[in-house]
Amino acid sequence: MIQVEAQTEKKVSTLYLKQGMYVSSLDRPWLDTPFLIQGFVIKDDDEIMLLKKYCEHVFIDTSKGLDADQYIHDVKKLKTNERLEQCLVDNSRLVEYVDTRTTTEEMPVARMAIDSASNRVVSIMEAVKAGRSVDAGQVKEVVEPILESVIRNPDALMWLTQMREADSYTYAHSLDNCALAVAFGRHMGLPKEDLNTLAMGLLLMDIGKMKIPARILNKTEPLSEQEFKLVRSHVGHSVEILKKSEGISIDIVNIALTHHERFDGSGYPSGLVGTQTPVYGRVAAIIDCYDAMTSKRPYGKPISAYAALQEIYNWRNKYFQEELVEQFLQCLGVFPTGSLVEMHSGEVGIVMAQNRTRRMSPKVMLLLDKHKQPFPEYQVIDLMNQPHEYDENPLTIFRGIDPDAYGINPNEFYL
């Protein structure tokens, strides 16, 4: 649990320094910097700018100067989910979920859930931008229909999150993260209580971006070093906002705090290593990275879901825990629902649903023929149980392709 530390020396990002703080030590030797005195009170903005230039963080002594609004937290205060940790060790599940509806049956209910959630997420984010706290009741109204839909059948809602058109990357990213979190947690066999925590945590973990200027978030050119530091400060803003909001658990706060940490210690804001990051945070890091790579962003084009999963697999035990990476790949399948694929025969289609027992053989909606011309009528083929006309030449997937390949607009298939 995050608490105010008893000692007077605190580790603070240079982004949150202000005049009147007493700098007791740096993140590097004093001799490597132009500061002549080892320990001083910050007198003006020039000294703050100089500290930012040479240091990522410093230590301040609150008995000799002003306190910090935000600081880098002690990893010993971060509590993990021991049940889930043990499940990763044992490769076991606490709950065995089964689909209770087909994708087709769940689709209209999932669509209502995602449409309603989209509007409510905008309201939640805009309220924070206006200086208000998070309304936990509104958050639950977003999460509960998504959670129930994914429990019944994860494919319908996963399909819709990929197909729908969104006006804002930040808002869409939050909602996609929420849906992915429930699907991933369901696959791992987590009880509904844990699914709810993950869903709320991933929906809200970037809420601090509402405090970052839109011109920075929407910038299409590479960010400057100072702008990059400003974007990274959203973590601290998220923690501050969530801690001040009623009905938000410490696990949700910690998801926001740790979702940019990496397994090898290369993440931020605290450089946590391995399981120092609570398991919810390690889960959030994978989902956040995957959705960012497969989404349209102001500063980059999306890559295919297949390519994104390959990247994440290559980063196992570097940026992400290997056991969680393996579970994530099993959850989404080799070719995730909503991704564009090309068949060995040349046809192009969109993955509509997974076959849980054979992940290489999902259900695919064929869109283009082998000459890359649209079919007069779209046909859904279950690659595990193909119609008789395919007996001699069964369809198989050759590769995943980029979302904008062959001029296909996925929004046309938002059923």
mmCIF file of C-alpha atoms in Angstrom:
data_model
loop_
_atom_site.group_PDB
_atom_site.id
_atom_site.type_symbol
_atom_site.label_atom_id
_atom_site.label_comp_id
_atom_site.label_asym_id
_atom_site.label_seq_id
_atom_site.Cartn_x
_atom_site.Cartn_y
_atom_site.Cartn_z
ATOM 1 C CA MET A 1 0.000 0.000 0.000
ATOM 2 C CA ILE A 2 1.291 3.481 -0.885
ATOM 3 C CA GLN A 3 1.810 5.609 2.219
ATOM 4 C CA VAL A 4 3.655 8.780 3.123
ATOM 5 C CA GLU A 5 7.123 7.747 4.250
ATOM 6 C CA ALA A 6 8.248 8.458 7.798
ATOM 7 C CA GLN A 7 11.774 9.548 6.934
ATOM 8 C CA THR A 8 12.431 13.127 5.899
ATOM 9 C CA GLU A 9 14.508 12.253 2.813
ATOM 10 C CA LYS A 10 12.431 11.520 -0.271
ATOM 11 C CA LYS A 11 13.234 10.474 -3.812
ATOM 12 C CA VAL A 12 11.681 12.964 -6.233
ATOM 13 C CA SER A 13 11.566 13.199 -10.024
ATOM 14 C CA THR A 14 13.136 16.435 -11.240
ATOM 15 C CA LEU A 15 9.798 17.121 -12.978
ATOM 16 C CA TYR A 16 8.265 17.923 -9.579
ATOM 17 C CA LEU A 17 10.935 20.145 -8.084
ATOM 18 C CA LYS A 18 10.045 23.617 -6.844
ATOM 19 C CA GLN A 19 11.714 26.545 -5.148
ATOM 20 C CA GLY A 20 12.255 26.073 -1.419
ATOM 21 C CA MET A 21 13.079 22.349 -1.560
ATOM 22 C CA TYR A 22 16.355 21.197 0.011
ATOM 23 C CA VAL A 23 18.303 18.918 -2.356
ATOM 24 C CA SER A 24 20.317 16.528 -0.180
ATOM 25 C CA SER A 25 21.716 14.205 -2.888
ATOM 26 C CA LEU A 26 21.539 13.450 -6.606
ATOM 27 C CA ASP A 27 21.140 10.367 -8.790
ATOM 28 C CA ARG A 28 24.791 10.758 -9.814
ATOM 29 C CA PRO A 29 28.028 11.969 -8.174
ATOM 30 C CA TRP A 30 28.075 15.661 -7.342
ATOM 31 C CA LEU A 31 31.372 16.003 -9.232
ATOM 32 C CA ASP A 32 29.599 15.012 -12.466
ATOM 33 C CA THR A 33 27.446 18.150 -12.201
ATOM 34 C CA PRO A 34 28.152 21.914 -12.027
ATOM 35 C CA PHE A 35 26.790 22.165 -8.462
ATOM 36 C CA LEU A 36 29.523 23.331 -6.098
ATOM 37 C CA ILE A 37 27.696 22.729 -2.819
ATOM 38 C CA GLN A 38 26.621 19.203 -1.836
ATOM 39 C CA GLY A 39 23.219 20.002 -0.396
ATOM 40 C CA PHE A 40 21.352 23.259 -1.047
ATOM 41 C CA VAL A 41 17.955 24.957 -1.054
ATOM 42 C CA ILE A 42 16.544 25.551 -4.547
ATOM 43 C CA LYS A 43 16.372 29.331 -4.962
ATOM 44 C CA ASP A 44 15.122 29.890 -8.505
ATOM 45 C CA ASP A 45 13.886 28.292 -11.744
ATOM 46 C CA ASP A 46 17.380 28.329 -13.242
ATOM 47 C CA GLU A 47 18.544 25.856 -10.608
ATOM 48 C CA ILE A 48 15.512 23.661 -11.325
ATOM 49 C CA MET A 49 16.293 23.677 -15.049
ATOM 50 C CA LEU A 50 19.914 22.740 -14.328
ATOM 51 C CA LEU A 51 18.813 19.855 -12.098
ATOM 52 C CA LYS A 52 16.483 18.621 -14.851
ATOM 53 C CA LYS A 53 19.327 18.751 -17.343
ATOM 54 C CA TYR A 54 21.672 16.577 -15.290
ATOM 55 C CA CYS A 55 19.339 14.363 -13.244
ATOM 56 C CA GLU A 56 16.266 12.160 -13.623
ATOM 57 C CA HIS A 57 15.648 12.302 -9.867
ATOM 58 C CA VAL A 58 17.116 13.781 -6.689
ATOM 59 C CA PHE A 59 16.631 13.294 -2.958
ATOM 60 C CA ILE A 60 15.113 16.098 -0.901
ATOM 61 C CA ASP A 61 15.226 16.546 2.873
ATOM 62 C CA THR A 62 11.816 17.747 4.030
ATOM 63 C CA SER A 63 13.203 18.704 7.469
ATOM 64 C CA LYS A 64 15.268 21.411 5.775
ATOM 65 C CA GLY A 65 12.931 22.535 2.990
ATOM 66 C CA LEU A 66 9.553 22.150 1.331
ATOM 67 C CA ASP A 67 7.915 18.767 0.815
ATOM 68 C CA ALA A 68 7.092 17.269 -2.604
ATOM 69 C CA ASP A 69 3.604 16.796 -4.015
ATOM 70 C CA GLN A 70 4.725 13.578 -5.719
ATOM 71 C CA TYR A 71 7.722 11.348 -5.170
ATOM 72 C CA ILE A 72 9.088 7.981 -6.272
ATOM 73 C CA HIS A 73 7.647 5.351 -4.001
ATOM 74 C CA ASP A 74 9.330 2.694 -1.898
ATOM 75 C CA VAL A 75 8.893 -0.664 -3.625
ATOM 76 C CA LYS A 76 8.401 -2.339 -0.228
ATOM 77 C CA LYS A 77 5.074 -0.499 0.038
ATOM 78 C CA LEU A 78 3.698 -2.141 -3.134
ATOM 79 C CA LYS A 79 1.488 -5.132 -2.381
ATOM 80 C CA THR A 80 0.882 -7.811 -5.002
ATOM 81 C CA ASN A 81 -1.901 -10.348 -5.534
ATOM 82 C CA GLU A 82 -0.466 -13.440 -3.864
ATOM 83 C CA ARG A 83 -3.145 -15.769 -5.302
ATOM 84 C CA LEU A 84 -2.325 -14.744 -8.848
ATOM 85 C CA GLU A 85 1.419 -14.945 -8.179
ATOM 86 C CA GLN A 86 0.949 -18.549 -7.059
ATOM 87 C CA CYS A 87 -1.144 -19.339 -10.128
ATOM 88 C CA LEU A 88 1.731 -18.175 -12.332
ATOM 89 C CA VAL A 89 4.109 -20.459 -10.437
ATOM 90 C CA ASP A 90 1.733 -23.437 -10.568
ATOM 91 C CA ASN A 91 0.369 -22.686 -14.063
ATOM 92 C CA SER A 92 -3.099 -23.092 -12.563
ATOM 93 C CA ARG A 93 -6.441 -21.268 -12.702
ATOM 94 C CA LEU A 94 -8.748 -20.246 -9.875
ATOM 95 C CA VAL A 95 -11.834 -20.259 -12.130
ATOM 96 C CA GLU A 96 -12.505 -22.233 -15.314
ATOM 97 C CA TYR A 97 -14.613 -20.071 -17.630
ATOM 98 C CA VAL A 98 -16.621 -21.449 -20.547
ATOM 99 C CA ASP A 99 -18.397 -19.537 -23.309
ATOM 100 C CA THR A 100 -22.133 -19.371 -22.584
ATOM 101 C CA ARG A 101 -23.020 -17.583 -25.830
ATOM 102 C CA THR A 102 -21.693 -17.739 -29.370
ATOM 103 C CA THR A 103 -19.973 -14.697 -30.823
ATOM 104 C CA THR A 104 -23.033 -13.984 -32.980
ATOM 105 C CA GLU A 105 -25.382 -14.195 -30.001
ATOM 106 C CA GLU A 106 -23.204 -11.921 -27.858
ATOM 107 C CA MET A 107 -22.478 -9.343 -30.577
ATOM 108 C CA PRO A 108 -25.534 -7.038 -30.122
ATOM 109 C CA VAL A 109 -25.134 -6.985 -26.323
ATOM 110 C CA ALA A 110 -21.401 -6.332 -26.633
ATOM 111 C CA ARG A 111 -22.086 -3.497 -29.043
ATOM 112 C CA MET A 112 -24.425 -1.811 -26.577
ATOM 113 C CA ALA A 113 -21.808 -2.201 -23.860
ATOM 114 C CA ILE A 114 -18.988 -0.687 -25.927
ATOM 115 C CA ASP A 115 -21.118 2.169 -27.315
ATOM 116 C CA SER A 116 -22.311 3.133 -23.844
ATOM 117 C CA ALA A 117 -18.809 2.785 -22.422
ATOM 118 C CA SER A 118 -17.331 5.045 -25.101
ATOM 119 C CA ASN A 119 -19.612 7.906 -24.109
ATOM 120 C CA ARG A 120 -19.060 7.400 -20.383
ATOM 121 C CA VAL A 121 -15.255 7.290 -20.730
ATOM 122 C CA VAL A 122 -15.311 10.690 -22.417
ATOM 123 C CA SER A 123 -17.383 12.044 -19.527
ATOM 124 C CA ILE A 124 -14.999 10.591 -16.909
ATOM 125 C CA MET A 125 -11.896 11.947 -18.640
ATOM 126 C CA GLU A 126 -13.359 15.389 -19.309
ATOM 127 C CA ALA A 127 -14.417 15.713 -15.667
ATOM 128 C CA VAL A 128 -10.822 15.096 -14.571
ATOM 129 C CA LYS A 129 -9.576 17.576 -17.142
ATOM 130 C CA ALA A 130 -11.913 20.127 -15.553
ATOM 131 C CA GLY A 131 -10.328 19.491 -12.144
ATOM 132 C CA ARG A 132 -12.867 17.110 -10.648
ATOM 133 C CA SER A 133 -12.054 13.717 -9.106
ATOM 134 C CA VAL A 134 -12.890 10.355 -10.646
ATOM 135 C CA ASP A 135 -16.497 9.244 -10.163
ATOM 136 C CA ALA A 136 -16.104 5.592 -9.110
ATOM 137 C CA GLY A 137 -19.806 4.986 -9.783
ATOM 138 C CA GLN A 138 -19.400 6.053 -13.398
ATOM 139 C CA VAL A 139 -16.335 3.840 -13.745
ATOM 140 C CA LYS A 140 -18.300 0.816 -12.511
ATOM 141 C CA GLU A 141 -21.044 1.601 -15.036
ATOM 142 C CA VAL A 142 -18.401 1.396 -17.770
ATOM 143 C CA VAL A 143 -16.715 -1.728 -16.476
ATOM 144 C CA GLU A 144 -19.607 -3.993 -15.444
ATOM 145 C CA PRO A 145 -21.264 -4.474 -18.885
ATOM 146 C CA ILE A 146 -17.843 -5.060 -20.473
ATOM 147 C CA LEU A 147 -16.891 -7.548 -17.784
ATOM 148 C CA GLU A 148 -20.149 -9.504 -18.086
ATOM 149 C CA SER A 149 -19.943 -9.582 -21.885
ATOM 150 C CA VAL A 150 -16.362 -10.858 -21.919
ATOM 151 C CA ILE A 151 -17.190 -13.516 -19.330
ATOM 152 C CA ARG A 152 -19.997 -14.813 -21.576
ATOM 153 C CA ASN A 153 -17.871 -14.664 -24.755
ATOM 154 C CA PRO A 154 -14.696 -12.582 -25.172
ATOM 155 C CA ASP A 155 -14.627 -12.591 -28.988
ATOM 156 C CA ALA A 156 -17.632 -10.343 -29.572
ATOM 157 C CA LEU A 157 -16.333 -7.409 -27.569
ATOM 158 C CA MET A 158 -12.724 -7.903 -28.727
ATOM 159 C CA TRP A 159 -13.982 -7.750 -32.325
ATOM 160 C CA LEU A 160 -15.911 -4.544 -31.702
ATOM 161 C CA THR A 161 -13.043 -2.740 -29.964
ATOM 162 C CA GLN A 162 -10.905 -3.383 -33.037
ATOM 163 C CA MET A 163 -13.570 -2.390 -35.580
ATOM 164 C CA ARG A 164 -15.026 0.766 -34.079
ATOM 165 C CA GLU A 165 -13.837 4.248 -34.991
ATOM 166 C CA ALA A 166 -12.569 6.461 -32.166
ATOM 167 C CA ASP A 167 -12.026 10.219 -32.125
ATOM 168 C CA SER A 168 -9.291 10.208 -29.490
ATOM 169 C CA TYR A 169 -6.376 7.798 -29.075
ATOM 170 C CA THR A 170 -6.244 8.420 -25.324
ATOM 171 C CA TYR A 171 -9.929 7.625 -24.788
ATOM 172 C CA ALA A 172 -9.920 4.624 -27.157
ATOM 173 C CA HIS A 173 -6.689 3.295 -25.645
ATOM 174 C CA SER A 174 -8.226 3.352 -22.166
ATOM 175 C CA LEU A 175 -11.324 1.458 -23.274
ATOM 176 C CA ASP A 176 -9.347 -1.073 -25.321
ATOM 177 C CA ASN A 177 -7.047 -1.656 -22.341
ATOM 178 C CA CYS A 178 -10.077 -2.315 -20.145
ATOM 179 C CA ALA A 179 -11.521 -4.911 -22.545
ATOM 180 C CA LEU A 180 -8.138 -6.593 -23.023
ATOM 181 C CA ALA A 181 -7.636 -6.719 -19.264
ATOM 182 C CA VAL A 182 -10.886 -8.605 -18.711
ATOM 183 C CA ALA A 183 -10.156 -10.997 -21.581
ATOM 184 C CA PHE A 184 -6.637 -11.660 -20.280
ATOM 185 C CA GLY A 185 -7.823 -12.092 -16.697
ATOM 186 C CA ARG A 186 -10.606 -14.438 -17.822
ATOM 187 C CA HIS A 187 -8.082 -16.543 -19.703
ATOM 188 C CA MET A 188 -5.905 -16.762 -16.585
ATOM 189 C CA GLY A 189 -8.919 -17.898 -14.573
ATOM 190 C CA LEU A 190 -9.191 -14.925 -12.219
ATOM 191 C CA PRO A 191 -12.316 -14.485 -10.043
ATOM 192 C CA LYS A 192 -14.675 -11.642 -10.950
ATOM 193 C CA GLU A 193 -13.333 -9.493 -8.114
ATOM 194 C CA ASP A 194 -9.873 -9.547 -9.689
ATOM 195 C CA LEU A 195 -11.270 -9.016 -13.187
ATOM 196 C CA ASN A 196 -13.041 -5.927 -11.879
ATOM 197 C CA THR A 197 -9.820 -4.556 -10.351
ATOM 198 C CA LEU A 198 -7.897 -5.116 -13.568
ATOM 199 C CA ALA A 199 -10.653 -3.578 -15.685
ATOM 200 C CA MET A 200 -10.928 -0.438 -13.536
ATOM 201 C CA GLY A 201 -7.156 -0.151 -13.211
ATOM 202 C CA LEU A 202 -6.467 -0.327 -16.922
ATOM 203 C CA LEU A 203 -9.345 1.992 -17.747
ATOM 204 C CA LEU A 204 -7.961 4.638 -15.380
ATOM 205 C CA MET A 205 -4.201 4.152 -15.460
ATOM 206 C CA ASP A 206 -3.641 6.926 -18.030
ATOM 207 C CA ILE A 207 -6.101 9.359 -16.442
ATOM 208 C CA GLY A 208 -3.158 11.659 -15.639
ATOM 209 C CA LYS A 209 -2.779 12.417 -19.342
ATOM 210 C CA MET A 210 -5.694 14.784 -18.892
ATOM 211 C CA LYS A 211 -3.155 17.046 -17.155
ATOM 212 C CA ILE A 212 -0.778 16.985 -20.148
ATOM 213 C CA PRO A 213 -1.308 19.633 -22.886
ATOM 214 C CA ALA A 214 -3.189 18.197 -25.874
ATOM 215 C CA ARG A 215 -0.624 19.694 -28.245
ATOM 216 C CA ILE A 216 1.992 17.386 -26.701
ATOM 217 C CA LEU A 217 -0.196 14.261 -26.707
ATOM 218 C CA ASN A 218 -1.294 14.875 -30.311
ATOM 219 C CA LYS A 219 2.123 15.862 -31.656
ATOM 220 C CA THR A 220 3.007 13.971 -34.839
ATOM 221 C CA GLU A 221 6.728 14.814 -34.784
ATOM 222 C CA PRO A 222 9.240 13.235 -32.367
ATOM 223 C CA LEU A 223 9.024 14.680 -28.861
ATOM 224 C CA SER A 224 11.848 16.719 -27.422
ATOM 225 C CA GLU A 225 13.541 15.467 -24.261
ATOM 226 C CA GLN A 226 11.581 17.938 -22.166
ATOM 227 C CA GLU A 227 8.296 17.019 -23.859
ATOM 228 C CA PHE A 228 9.014 13.324 -23.296
ATOM 229 C CA LYS A 229 9.596 13.993 -19.599
ATOM 230 C CA LEU A 230 6.314 15.874 -19.509
ATOM 231 C CA VAL A 231 4.443 12.927 -21.024
ATOM 232 C CA ARG A 232 6.068 10.550 -18.533
ATOM 233 C CA SER A 233 4.796 12.742 -15.707
ATOM 234 C CA HIS A 234 1.274 11.449 -16.413
ATOM 235 C CA VAL A 235 2.055 8.529 -14.092
ATOM 236 C CA GLY A 236 2.436 10.812 -11.103
ATOM 237 C CA HIS A 237 -0.663 12.764 -12.087
ATOM 238 C CA SER A 238 -2.672 9.534 -12.382
ATOM 239 C CA VAL A 239 -1.593 8.398 -8.922
ATOM 240 C CA GLU A 240 -2.443 11.770 -7.401
ATOM 241 C CA ILE A 241 -5.886 11.876 -9.046
ATOM 242 C CA LEU A 242 -6.800 8.303 -8.083
ATOM 243 C CA LYS A 243 -5.596 8.611 -4.476
ATOM 244 C CA LYS A 244 -7.905 11.612 -4.042
ATOM 245 C CA SER A 245 -10.919 9.829 -5.565
ATOM 246 C CA GLU A 246 -13.328 7.914 -3.320
ATOM 247 C CA GLY A 247 -14.025 4.280 -4.097
ATOM 248 C CA ILE A 248 -10.700 3.638 -5.838
ATOM 249 C CA SER A 249 -8.723 0.779 -4.279
ATOM 250 C CA ILE A 250 -4.978 0.828 -3.651
ATOM 251 C CA ASP A 251 -4.566 -1.964 -6.237
ATOM 252 C CA ILE A 252 -6.017 0.339 -8.890
ATOM 253 C CA VAL A 253 -3.700 3.156 -7.795
ATOM 254 C CA ASN A 254 -0.725 0.801 -8.021
ATOM 255 C CA ILE A 255 -1.662 -0.252 -11.555
ATOM 256 C CA ALA A 256 -1.420 3.404 -12.568
ATOM 257 C CA LEU A 257 1.863 3.761 -10.684
ATOM 258 C CA THR A 258 3.611 0.715 -12.174
ATOM 259 C CA HIS A 259 2.272 0.077 -15.695
ATOM 260 C CA HIS A 260 5.356 1.654 -17.279
ATOM 261 C CA GLU A 261 7.801 -0.382 -15.200
ATOM 262 C CA ARG A 262 9.711 -3.114 -17.046
ATOM 263 C CA PHE A 263 10.889 -6.539 -15.902
ATOM 264 C CA ASP A 264 14.561 -5.680 -16.452
ATOM 265 C CA GLY A 265 14.358 -2.427 -14.487
ATOM 266 C CA SER A 266 14.421 -0.160 -17.553
ATOM 267 C CA GLY A 267 10.953 1.297 -16.942
ATOM 268 C CA TYR A 268 9.734 4.318 -15.009
ATOM 269 C CA PRO A 269 9.099 6.050 -12.656
ATOM 270 C CA SER A 270 10.890 3.833 -10.104
ATOM 271 C CA GLY A 271 12.992 1.427 -12.188
ATOM 272 C CA LEU A 272 11.425 -1.605 -10.494
ATOM 273 C CA VAL A 273 12.992 -4.978 -11.309
ATOM 274 C CA GLY A 274 11.189 -8.300 -11.805
ATOM 275 C CA THR A 275 8.467 -9.024 -9.294
ATOM 276 C CA GLN A 276 9.060 -5.774 -7.425
ATOM 277 C CA THR A 277 6.250 -4.608 -9.702
ATOM 278 C CA PRO A 278 2.930 -6.050 -8.444
ATOM 279 C CA VAL A 279 1.474 -8.669 -10.768
ATOM 280 C CA TYR A 280 -1.419 -6.383 -11.810
ATOM 281 C CA GLY A 281 1.171 -3.827 -12.960
ATOM 282 C CA ARG A 282 3.074 -6.477 -14.921
ATOM 283 C CA VAL A 283 -0.176 -7.496 -16.628
ATOM 284 C CA ALA A 284 -1.012 -3.862 -17.385
ATOM 285 C CA ALA A 285 2.429 -3.254 -18.922
ATOM 286 C CA ILE A 286 1.930 -5.999 -21.515
ATOM 287 C CA ILE A 287 -1.598 -4.917 -22.425
ATOM 288 C CA ASP A 288 -0.630 -1.243 -22.641
ATOM 289 C CA CYS A 289 2.276 -2.006 -24.961
ATOM 290 C CA TYR A 290 0.282 -4.347 -27.206
ATOM 291 C CA ASP A 291 -2.630 -1.953 -27.650
ATOM 292 C CA ALA A 292 -0.295 0.989 -28.329
ATOM 293 C CA MET A 293 1.482 -0.922 -31.096
ATOM 294 C CA THR A 294 -1.758 -2.046 -32.769
ATOM 295 C CA SER A 295 -3.616 1.295 -32.532
ATOM 296 C CA LYS A 296 -3.550 4.396 -34.687
ATOM 297 C CA ARG A 297 -1.531 7.004 -32.820
ATOM 298 C CA PRO A 298 -0.697 10.628 -33.628
ATOM 299 C CA TYR A 299 3.000 9.740 -33.911
ATOM 300 C CA GLY A 300 2.889 6.377 -35.679
ATOM 301 C CA LYS A 301 0.966 3.858 -37.752
ATOM 302 C CA PRO A 302 -0.307 0.644 -36.206
ATOM 303 C CA ILE A 303 1.359 -2.683 -36.880
ATOM 304 C CA SER A 304 -0.484 -5.959 -37.267
ATOM 305 C CA ALA A 305 -1.589 -7.822 -34.160
ATOM 306 C CA TYR A 306 0.530 -10.753 -35.343
ATOM 307 C CA ALA A 307 3.659 -8.556 -35.530
ATOM 308 C CA ALA A 308 2.903 -6.956 -32.144
ATOM 309 C CA LEU A 309 2.644 -10.356 -30.481
ATOM 310 C CA GLN A 310 5.954 -11.367 -32.044
ATOM 311 C CA GLU A 311 7.561 -8.254 -30.574
ATOM 312 C CA ILE A 312 6.129 -8.957 -27.132
ATOM 313 C CA TYR A 313 7.327 -12.549 -27.348
ATOM 314 C CA ASN A 314 10.830 -11.303 -28.212
ATOM 315 C CA TRP A 315 10.719 -9.049 -25.123
ATOM 316 C CA ARG A 316 9.913 -11.867 -22.675
ATOM 317 C CA ASN A 317 12.110 -11.722 -19.573
ATOM 318 C CA LYS A 318 13.465 -8.409 -20.829
ATOM 319 C CA TYR A 319 10.590 -5.973 -20.589
ATOM 320 C CA PHE A 320 7.903 -8.466 -19.553
ATOM 321 C CA GLN A 321 7.718 -11.589 -17.378
ATOM 322 C CA GLU A 322 7.962 -14.745 -19.513
ATOM 323 C CA GLU A 323 5.082 -16.567 -17.803
ATOM 324 C CA LEU A 324 2.740 -13.636 -18.392
ATOM 325 C CA VAL A 325 3.855 -13.266 -22.010
ATOM 326 C CA GLU A 326 3.071 -16.919 -22.666
ATOM 327 C CA GLN A 327 -0.370 -16.545 -21.064
ATOM 328 C CA PHE A 328 -1.056 -13.392 -23.110
ATOM 329 C CA LEU A 329 -0.196 -15.129 -26.383
ATOM 330 C CA GLN A 330 -2.422 -18.063 -25.443
ATOM 331 C CA CYS A 331 -5.228 -15.640 -24.587
ATOM 332 C CA LEU A 332 -5.221 -13.715 -27.871
ATOM 333 C CA GLY A 333 -4.233 -16.576 -30.153
ATOM 334 C CA VAL A 334 -1.639 -16.453 -32.913
ATOM 335 C CA PHE A 335 -3.990 -14.276 -34.961
ATOM 336 C CA PRO A 336 -6.103 -12.196 -32.526
ATOM 337 C CA THR A 337 -9.786 -11.475 -33.006
ATOM 338 C CA GLY A 338 -10.241 -8.397 -35.194
ATOM 339 C CA SER A 339 -6.873 -8.756 -36.939
ATOM 340 C CA LEU A 340 -6.427 -8.836 -40.707
ATOM 341 C CA VAL A 341 -4.961 -12.034 -42.201
ATOM 342 C CA GLU A 342 -3.923 -13.360 -45.597
ATOM 343 C CA MET A 343 -4.567 -17.000 -46.508
ATOM 344 C CA HIS A 344 -2.079 -19.276 -48.290
ATOM 345 C CA SER A 345 -4.490 -19.200 -51.257
ATOM 346 C CA GLY A 346 -4.271 -15.391 -51.429
ATOM 347 C CA GLU A 347 -7.669 -14.441 -49.964
ATOM 348 C CA VAL A 348 -7.780 -11.770 -47.252
ATOM 349 C CA GLY A 349 -10.049 -11.780 -44.235
ATOM 350 C CA ILE A 350 -10.648 -10.578 -40.684
ATOM 351 C CA VAL A 351 -10.484 -12.941 -37.722
ATOM 352 C CA MET A 352 -13.947 -13.020 -36.180
ATOM 353 C CA ALA A 353 -13.522 -15.491 -33.317
ATOM 354 C CA GLN A 354 -11.030 -17.899 -31.791
ATOM 355 C CA ASN A 355 -11.234 -21.662 -31.566
ATOM 356 C CA ARG A 356 -10.045 -22.216 -27.998
ATOM 357 C CA THR A 357 -8.591 -25.668 -28.710
ATOM 358 C CA ARG A 358 -6.870 -24.805 -32.003
ATOM 359 C CA ARG A 359 -5.507 -21.259 -31.968
ATOM 360 C CA MET A 360 -4.109 -21.518 -35.520
ATOM 361 C CA SER A 361 -7.623 -22.162 -36.870
ATOM 362 C CA PRO A 362 -9.937 -19.272 -35.943
ATOM 363 C CA LYS A 363 -13.156 -18.203 -37.638
ATOM 364 C CA VAL A 364 -12.411 -15.792 -40.488
ATOM 365 C CA MET A 365 -14.635 -13.447 -42.494
ATOM 366 C CA LEU A 366 -13.282 -13.506 -46.072
ATOM 367 C CA LEU A 367 -13.240 -10.030 -47.647
ATOM 368 C CA LEU A 368 -10.984 -10.193 -50.724
ATOM 369 C CA ASP A 369 -10.434 -12.974 -53.236
ATOM 370 C CA LYS A 370 -7.008 -14.228 -54.311
ATOM 371 C CA HIS A 371 -6.782 -11.306 -56.783
ATOM 372 C CA LYS A 372 -7.436 -8.912 -53.881
ATOM 373 C CA GLN A 373 -10.871 -7.987 -55.229
ATOM 374 C CA PRO A 374 -13.883 -7.760 -52.864
ATOM 375 C CA PHE A 375 -16.142 -10.793 -52.648
ATOM 376 C CA PRO A 376 -19.735 -10.059 -53.717
ATOM 377 C CA GLU A 377 -20.828 -11.414 -50.325
ATOM 378 C CA TYR A 378 -18.669 -11.866 -47.260
ATOM 379 C CA GLN A 379 -18.449 -15.412 -45.962
ATOM 380 C CA VAL A 380 -17.422 -16.555 -42.486
ATOM 381 C CA ILE A 381 -15.295 -19.731 -42.540
ATOM 382 C CA ASP A 382 -14.480 -21.760 -39.451
ATOM 383 C CA LEU A 383 -10.953 -22.958 -40.252
ATOM 384 C CA MET A 384 -11.365 -25.855 -37.808
ATOM 385 C CA ASN A 385 -14.633 -27.060 -39.399
ATOM 386 C CA GLN A 386 -14.597 -25.980 -43.037
ATOM 387 C CA PRO A 387 -17.481 -26.529 -45.484
ATOM 388 C CA HIS A 388 -17.301 -29.490 -47.879
ATOM 389 C CA GLU A 389 -16.221 -27.329 -50.842
ATOM 390 C CA TYR A 390 -12.897 -26.761 -49.055
ATOM 391 C CA ASP A 391 -12.205 -30.450 -48.356
ATOM 392 C CA GLU A 392 -9.574 -30.843 -51.080
ATOM 393 C CA ASN A 393 -7.974 -27.413 -50.569
ATOM 394 C CA PRO A 394 -8.596 -26.350 -46.966
ATOM 395 C CA LEU A 395 -7.968 -22.717 -46.143
ATOM 396 C CA THR A 396 -5.052 -21.938 -43.837
ATOM 397 C CA ILE A 397 -3.624 -18.621 -42.663
ATOM 398 C CA PHE A 398 -0.357 -17.586 -44.267
ATOM 399 C CA ARG A 399 0.353 -14.408 -42.283
ATOM 400 C CA GLY A 400 -1.048 -11.502 -40.336
ATOM 401 C CA ILE A 401 -1.069 -8.213 -42.230
ATOM 402 C CA ASP A 402 -1.160 -4.536 -41.294
ATOM 403 C CA PRO A 403 -4.582 -3.079 -40.417
ATOM 404 C CA ASP A 404 -4.616 -0.727 -43.430
ATOM 405 C CA ALA A 405 -3.375 -3.276 -45.996
ATOM 406 C CA TYR A 406 -5.161 -3.371 -49.369
ATOM 407 C CA GLY A 407 -7.200 -0.281 -48.513
ATOM 408 C CA ILE A 408 -9.532 -2.146 -46.180
ATOM 409 C CA ASN A 409 -11.373 0.064 -43.710
ATOM 410 C CA PRO A 410 -12.146 -2.032 -40.599
ATOM 411 C CA ASN A 411 -14.837 0.443 -39.500
ATOM 412 C CA GLU A 412 -17.039 -0.845 -42.337
ATOM 413 C CA PHE A 413 -17.345 -4.094 -40.410
ATOM 414 C CA TYR A 414 -18.532 -2.593 -37.124
ATOM 415 C CA LEU A 415 -21.650 -4.749 -37.185
#
